[in-house]
Short mmCIF file of C-alpha atoms in Angstrom, two decimals:
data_model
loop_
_atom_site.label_atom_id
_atom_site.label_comp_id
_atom_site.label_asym_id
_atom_site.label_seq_id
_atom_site.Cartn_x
_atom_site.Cartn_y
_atom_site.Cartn_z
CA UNK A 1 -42.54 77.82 -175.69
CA UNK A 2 -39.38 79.06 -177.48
CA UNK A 3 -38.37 77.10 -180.81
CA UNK A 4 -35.40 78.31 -182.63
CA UNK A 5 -33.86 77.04 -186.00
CA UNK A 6 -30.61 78.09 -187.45
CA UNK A 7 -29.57 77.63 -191.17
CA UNK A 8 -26.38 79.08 -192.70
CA UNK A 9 -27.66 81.17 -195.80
CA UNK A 10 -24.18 81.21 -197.66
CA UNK A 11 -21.81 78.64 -196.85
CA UNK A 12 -19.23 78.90 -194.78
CA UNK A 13 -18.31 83.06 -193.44
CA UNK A 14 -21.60 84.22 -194.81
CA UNK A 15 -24.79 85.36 -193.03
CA UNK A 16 -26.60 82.89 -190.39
CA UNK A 17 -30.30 83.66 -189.31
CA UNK A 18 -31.79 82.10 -186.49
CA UNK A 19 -36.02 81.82 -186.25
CA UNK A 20 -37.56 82.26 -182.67
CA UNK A 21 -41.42 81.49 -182.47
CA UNK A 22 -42.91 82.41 -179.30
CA UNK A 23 -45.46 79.96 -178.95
CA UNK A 24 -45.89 77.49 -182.39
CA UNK A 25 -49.20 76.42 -181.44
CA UNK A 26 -51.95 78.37 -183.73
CA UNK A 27 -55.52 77.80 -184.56
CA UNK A 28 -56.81 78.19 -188.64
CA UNK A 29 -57.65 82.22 -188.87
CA UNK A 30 -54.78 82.65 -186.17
CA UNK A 31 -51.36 83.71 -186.32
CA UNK A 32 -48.02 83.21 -185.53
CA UNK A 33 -45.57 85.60 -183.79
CA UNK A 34 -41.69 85.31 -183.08
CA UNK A 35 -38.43 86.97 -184.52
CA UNK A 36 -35.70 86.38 -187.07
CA UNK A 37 -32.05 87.38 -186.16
CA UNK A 38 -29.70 87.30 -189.23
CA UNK A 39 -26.25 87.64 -187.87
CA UNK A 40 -23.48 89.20 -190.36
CA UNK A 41 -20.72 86.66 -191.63
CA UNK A 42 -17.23 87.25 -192.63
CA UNK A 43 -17.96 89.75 -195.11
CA UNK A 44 -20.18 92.50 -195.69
CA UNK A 45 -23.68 91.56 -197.63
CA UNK A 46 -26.65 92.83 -199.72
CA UNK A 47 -29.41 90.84 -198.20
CA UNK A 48 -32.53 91.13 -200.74
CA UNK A 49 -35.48 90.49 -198.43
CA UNK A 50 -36.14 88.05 -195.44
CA UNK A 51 -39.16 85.96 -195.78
CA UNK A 52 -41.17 83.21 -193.82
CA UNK A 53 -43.80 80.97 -195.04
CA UNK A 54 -46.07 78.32 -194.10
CA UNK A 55 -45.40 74.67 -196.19
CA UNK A 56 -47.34 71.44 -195.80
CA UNK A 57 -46.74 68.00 -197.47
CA UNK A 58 -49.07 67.82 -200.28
CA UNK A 59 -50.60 64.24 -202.47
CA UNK A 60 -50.78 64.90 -205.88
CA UNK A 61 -52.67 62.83 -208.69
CA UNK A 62 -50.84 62.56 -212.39
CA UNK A 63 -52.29 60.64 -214.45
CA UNK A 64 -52.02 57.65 -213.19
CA UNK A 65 -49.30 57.79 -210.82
CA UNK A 66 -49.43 59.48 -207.06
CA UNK A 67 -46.37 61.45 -205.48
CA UNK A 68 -45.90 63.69 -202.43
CA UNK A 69 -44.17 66.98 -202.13
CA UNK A 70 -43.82 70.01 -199.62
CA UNK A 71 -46.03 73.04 -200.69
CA UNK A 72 -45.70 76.86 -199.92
CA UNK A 73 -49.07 77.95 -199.11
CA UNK A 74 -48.64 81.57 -197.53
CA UNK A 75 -45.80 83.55 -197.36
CA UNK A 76 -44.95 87.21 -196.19
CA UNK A 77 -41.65 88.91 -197.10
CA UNK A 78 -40.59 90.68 -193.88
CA UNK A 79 -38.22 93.16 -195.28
CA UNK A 80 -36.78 94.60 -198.18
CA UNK A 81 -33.30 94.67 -199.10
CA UNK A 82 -30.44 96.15 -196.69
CA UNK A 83 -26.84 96.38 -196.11
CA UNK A 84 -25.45 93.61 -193.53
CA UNK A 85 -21.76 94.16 -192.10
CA UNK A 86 -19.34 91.61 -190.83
CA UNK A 87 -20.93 90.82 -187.31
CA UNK A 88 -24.15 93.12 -187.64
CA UNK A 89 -27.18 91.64 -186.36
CA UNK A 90 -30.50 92.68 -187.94
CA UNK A 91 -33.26 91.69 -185.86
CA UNK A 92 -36.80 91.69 -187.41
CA UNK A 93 -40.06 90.84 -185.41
CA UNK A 94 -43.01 89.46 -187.20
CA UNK A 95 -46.24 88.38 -187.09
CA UNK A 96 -47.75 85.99 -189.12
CA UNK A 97 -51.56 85.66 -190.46
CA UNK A 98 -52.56 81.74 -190.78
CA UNK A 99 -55.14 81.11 -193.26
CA UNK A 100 -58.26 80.06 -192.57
CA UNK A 101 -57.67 76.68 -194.32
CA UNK A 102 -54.63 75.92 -193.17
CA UNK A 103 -55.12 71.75 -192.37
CA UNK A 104 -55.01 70.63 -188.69
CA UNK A 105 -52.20 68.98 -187.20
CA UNK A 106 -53.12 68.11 -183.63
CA UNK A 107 -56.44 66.95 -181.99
CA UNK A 108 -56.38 66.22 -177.92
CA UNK A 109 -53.09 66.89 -177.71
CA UNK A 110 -52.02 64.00 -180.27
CA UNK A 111 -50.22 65.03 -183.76
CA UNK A 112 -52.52 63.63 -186.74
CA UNK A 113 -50.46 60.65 -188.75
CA UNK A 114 -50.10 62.00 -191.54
CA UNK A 115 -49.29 65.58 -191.46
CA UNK A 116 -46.84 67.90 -191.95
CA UNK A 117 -46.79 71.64 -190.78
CA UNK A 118 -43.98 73.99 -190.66
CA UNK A 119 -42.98 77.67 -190.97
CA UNK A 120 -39.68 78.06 -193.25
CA UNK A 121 -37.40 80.79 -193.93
CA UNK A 122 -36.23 82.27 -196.72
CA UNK A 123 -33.18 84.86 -197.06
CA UNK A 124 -31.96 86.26 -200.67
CA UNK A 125 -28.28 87.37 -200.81
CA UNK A 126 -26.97 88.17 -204.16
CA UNK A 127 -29.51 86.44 -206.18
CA UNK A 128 -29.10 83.20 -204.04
CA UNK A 129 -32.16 82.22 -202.01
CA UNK A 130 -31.62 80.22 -199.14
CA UNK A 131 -34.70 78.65 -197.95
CA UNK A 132 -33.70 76.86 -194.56
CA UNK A 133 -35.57 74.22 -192.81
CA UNK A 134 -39.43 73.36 -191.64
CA UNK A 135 -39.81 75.15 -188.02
CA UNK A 136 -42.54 72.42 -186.68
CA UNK A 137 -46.10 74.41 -186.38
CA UNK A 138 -48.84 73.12 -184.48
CA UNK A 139 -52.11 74.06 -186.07
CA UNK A 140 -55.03 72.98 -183.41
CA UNK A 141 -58.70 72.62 -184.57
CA UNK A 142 -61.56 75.90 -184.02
CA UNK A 143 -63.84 74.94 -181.55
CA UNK A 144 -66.62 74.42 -183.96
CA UNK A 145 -63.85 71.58 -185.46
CA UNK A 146 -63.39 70.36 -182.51
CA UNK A 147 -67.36 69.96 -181.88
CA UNK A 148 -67.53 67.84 -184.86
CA UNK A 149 -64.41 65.64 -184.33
CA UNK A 150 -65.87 65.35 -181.02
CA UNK A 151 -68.93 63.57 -182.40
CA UNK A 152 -67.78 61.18 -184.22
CA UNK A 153 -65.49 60.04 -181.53
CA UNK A 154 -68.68 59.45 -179.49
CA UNK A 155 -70.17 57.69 -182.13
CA UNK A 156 -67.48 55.31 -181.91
CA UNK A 157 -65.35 56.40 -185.07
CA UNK A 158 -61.83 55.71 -184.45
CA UNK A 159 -59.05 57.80 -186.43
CA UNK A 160 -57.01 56.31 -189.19
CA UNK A 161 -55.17 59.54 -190.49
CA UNK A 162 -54.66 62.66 -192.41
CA UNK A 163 -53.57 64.03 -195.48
CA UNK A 164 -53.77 67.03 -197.65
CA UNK A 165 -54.79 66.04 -201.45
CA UNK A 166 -53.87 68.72 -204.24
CA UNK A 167 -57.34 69.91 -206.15
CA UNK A 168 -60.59 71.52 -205.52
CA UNK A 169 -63.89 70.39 -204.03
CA UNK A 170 -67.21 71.45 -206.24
CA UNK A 171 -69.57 73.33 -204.15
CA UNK A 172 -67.87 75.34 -201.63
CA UNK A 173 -65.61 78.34 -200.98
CA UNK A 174 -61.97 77.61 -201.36
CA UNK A 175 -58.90 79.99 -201.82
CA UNK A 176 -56.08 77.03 -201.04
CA UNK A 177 -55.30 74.85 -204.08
CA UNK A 178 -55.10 72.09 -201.83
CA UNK A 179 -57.78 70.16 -198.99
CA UNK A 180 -57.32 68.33 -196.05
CA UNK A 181 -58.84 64.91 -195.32
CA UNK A 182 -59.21 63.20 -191.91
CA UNK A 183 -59.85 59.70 -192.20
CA UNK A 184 -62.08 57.83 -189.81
CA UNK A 185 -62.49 54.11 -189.16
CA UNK A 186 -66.16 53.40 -189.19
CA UNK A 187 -67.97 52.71 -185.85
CA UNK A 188 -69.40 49.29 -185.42
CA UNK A 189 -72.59 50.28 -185.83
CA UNK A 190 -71.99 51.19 -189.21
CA UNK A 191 -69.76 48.57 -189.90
CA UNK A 192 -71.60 46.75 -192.60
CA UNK A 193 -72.42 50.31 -194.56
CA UNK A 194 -69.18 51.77 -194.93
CA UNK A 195 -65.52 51.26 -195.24
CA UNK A 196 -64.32 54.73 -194.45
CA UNK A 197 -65.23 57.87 -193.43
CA UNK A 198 -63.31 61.03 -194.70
CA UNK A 199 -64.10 64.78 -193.14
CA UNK A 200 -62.71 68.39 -194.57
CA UNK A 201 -63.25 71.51 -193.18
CA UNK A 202 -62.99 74.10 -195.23
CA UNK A 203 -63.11 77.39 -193.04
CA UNK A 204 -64.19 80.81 -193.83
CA UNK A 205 -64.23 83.93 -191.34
CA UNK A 206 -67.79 83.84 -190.86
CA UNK A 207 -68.52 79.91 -191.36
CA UNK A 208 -67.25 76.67 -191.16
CA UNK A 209 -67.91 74.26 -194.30
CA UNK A 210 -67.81 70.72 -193.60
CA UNK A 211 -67.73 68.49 -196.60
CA UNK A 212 -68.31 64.38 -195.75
CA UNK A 213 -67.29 61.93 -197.75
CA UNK A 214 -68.11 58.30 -197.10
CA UNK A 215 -66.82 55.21 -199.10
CA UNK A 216 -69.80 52.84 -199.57
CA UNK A 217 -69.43 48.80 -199.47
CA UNK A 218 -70.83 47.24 -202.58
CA UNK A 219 -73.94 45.09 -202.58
CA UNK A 220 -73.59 41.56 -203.48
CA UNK A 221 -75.22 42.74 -207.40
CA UNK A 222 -73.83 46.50 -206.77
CA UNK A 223 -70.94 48.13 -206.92
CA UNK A 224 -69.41 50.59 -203.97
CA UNK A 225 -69.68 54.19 -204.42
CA UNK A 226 -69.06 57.24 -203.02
CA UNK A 227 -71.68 59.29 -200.72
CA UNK A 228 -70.88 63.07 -199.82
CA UNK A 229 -72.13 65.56 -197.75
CA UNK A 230 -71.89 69.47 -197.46
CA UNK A 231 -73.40 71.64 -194.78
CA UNK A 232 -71.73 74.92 -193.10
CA UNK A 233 -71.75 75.95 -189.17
CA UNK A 234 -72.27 79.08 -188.02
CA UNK A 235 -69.46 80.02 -185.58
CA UNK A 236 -72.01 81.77 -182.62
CA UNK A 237 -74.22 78.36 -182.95
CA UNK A 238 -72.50 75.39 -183.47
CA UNK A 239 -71.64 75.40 -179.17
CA UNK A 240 -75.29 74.51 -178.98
CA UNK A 241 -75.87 72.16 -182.03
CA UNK A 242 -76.65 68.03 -181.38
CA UNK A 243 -73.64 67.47 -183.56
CA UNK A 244 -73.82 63.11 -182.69
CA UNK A 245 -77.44 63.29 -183.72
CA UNK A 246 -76.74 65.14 -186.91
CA UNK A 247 -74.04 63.13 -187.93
CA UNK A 248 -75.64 60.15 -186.92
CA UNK A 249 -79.04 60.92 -188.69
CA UNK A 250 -76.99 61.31 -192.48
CA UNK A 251 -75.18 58.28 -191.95
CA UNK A 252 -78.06 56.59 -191.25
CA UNK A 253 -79.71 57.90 -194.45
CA UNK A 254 -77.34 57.51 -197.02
CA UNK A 255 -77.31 54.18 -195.93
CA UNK A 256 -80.80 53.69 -196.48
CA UNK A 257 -80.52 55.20 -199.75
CA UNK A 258 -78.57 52.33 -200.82
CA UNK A 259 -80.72 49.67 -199.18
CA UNK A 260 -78.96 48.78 -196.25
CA UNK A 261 -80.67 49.49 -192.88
CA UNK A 262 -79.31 49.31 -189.24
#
């Protein structure tokens, strides 16, 4: 699959650059490969560098108001500063490393409500930085993700959506300033336990960390909290792991641990 996005870095008779990605489907750890083409204008130019970079839509808590915005997470500045005549074409191949924690955006083929994903480009010409539009990424799960998700579907969890919440999760490795959360309808059989459930991954290149988060239903004398769980996957094993019975078995006691039993 070709995808191609133009964006005119200087107004009319200046400089246009046009992204190709061959193929925008990636996997966390992955990468992305394609070319930029900046085609001279009018005039001749001093572009400063060329740069893409990967942006998500981001929630972020202040004080006590919530608002969204789009988020540079990665970047890589593909060249340095050159000399473009009227009509030149510079033509600079790439490839680019995904991080490990970059959030999903597809599962089965279906994009996750709630997520944004997208590769953007950036040019510098006399101190003015045009950054153009998202290029639409697809960022599918690792298998050992997929195992998981997997699970729960069989459990009879049905998905509500996703996000990616600005902050840091105590306990685990992470280099992002942001986390994902996939939000899952509870299965019947846990109906009466819990309202939600919410999974991250937080990948690694040798292990997956999976943190669970599960809103509890208040007691008819209690109040709802909160119930989390952290355990990491080893890559070579997690093929082979009863994921459903795992999953099934903390659910199950963190339920009990609040007195309700199913």
């Amino acid at each position: 699959m070709v995808f191609k996005r133009m964006l005119q870095a200087m107004g009319v008779g200046g400089p246009s650059v046009e992204t190709v990605l061959s193929n925008p489907n990636c996997r966390p750890g992955g990468y992305l490969e394609g070319q930029v083409h900046v085609v001279g204008g009018d005039h001749p130019v001093d572009i400063e560098y060329l740069a893409v970079g990967l942006v998500t839509r981001v929630e972020v808590e202040s004080g006590d108001s919530e608002y969204e915005t789009n988020q540079e997470f990665h970047r890589q500045r593909l060249t340095g500063s050159f000399r473009l005549n009227p009509g030149g074409r510079h033509d600079v191949p790439f490839r680019f490393d995904v991080p490990w924690e970059t959030p999903i955006t597809e599962l089965y083929g279906q994009h996750l409500h709630g997520m944004t994903m997208g590769l953007r480009t950036e040019l510098e010409v006399a101190r003015a930085v045009d950054k153009g539009d998202l290029d639409a990424v697809a960022v599918h799960p690792l298998p050992a993700q997929e195992r998981i998700l997997d699970a729960l579907l069989r459990l009879g969890f049905r998905f509500s959506r996703a996000d990616v919440e600005r902050g840091r999760i105590y306990g685990v490795q992470q280099s992002l300033p942001f986390y994902q959360e996939i939000e899952f309808y509870p299965a019947p059989q846990y109906v009466r336990a819990f309202n939600q459930l919410e999974v991250t991954f937080l990948p690694t290149p040798h292990q997956l960390q999976v943190v669970l988060e599960v809103d509890k239903r208040g007691g008819l004398f209690t109040e709802g909290r909160d119930a989390f769980g952290r355990f990491t996957v080893d890559y070579a094993g997690a093929e082979r792991a009863d994921w459903a019975g795992q999953l099934d078995a903390w659910l199950r006691q963190s339920a009990q641990r609040r007195g309700l039993f199913f």
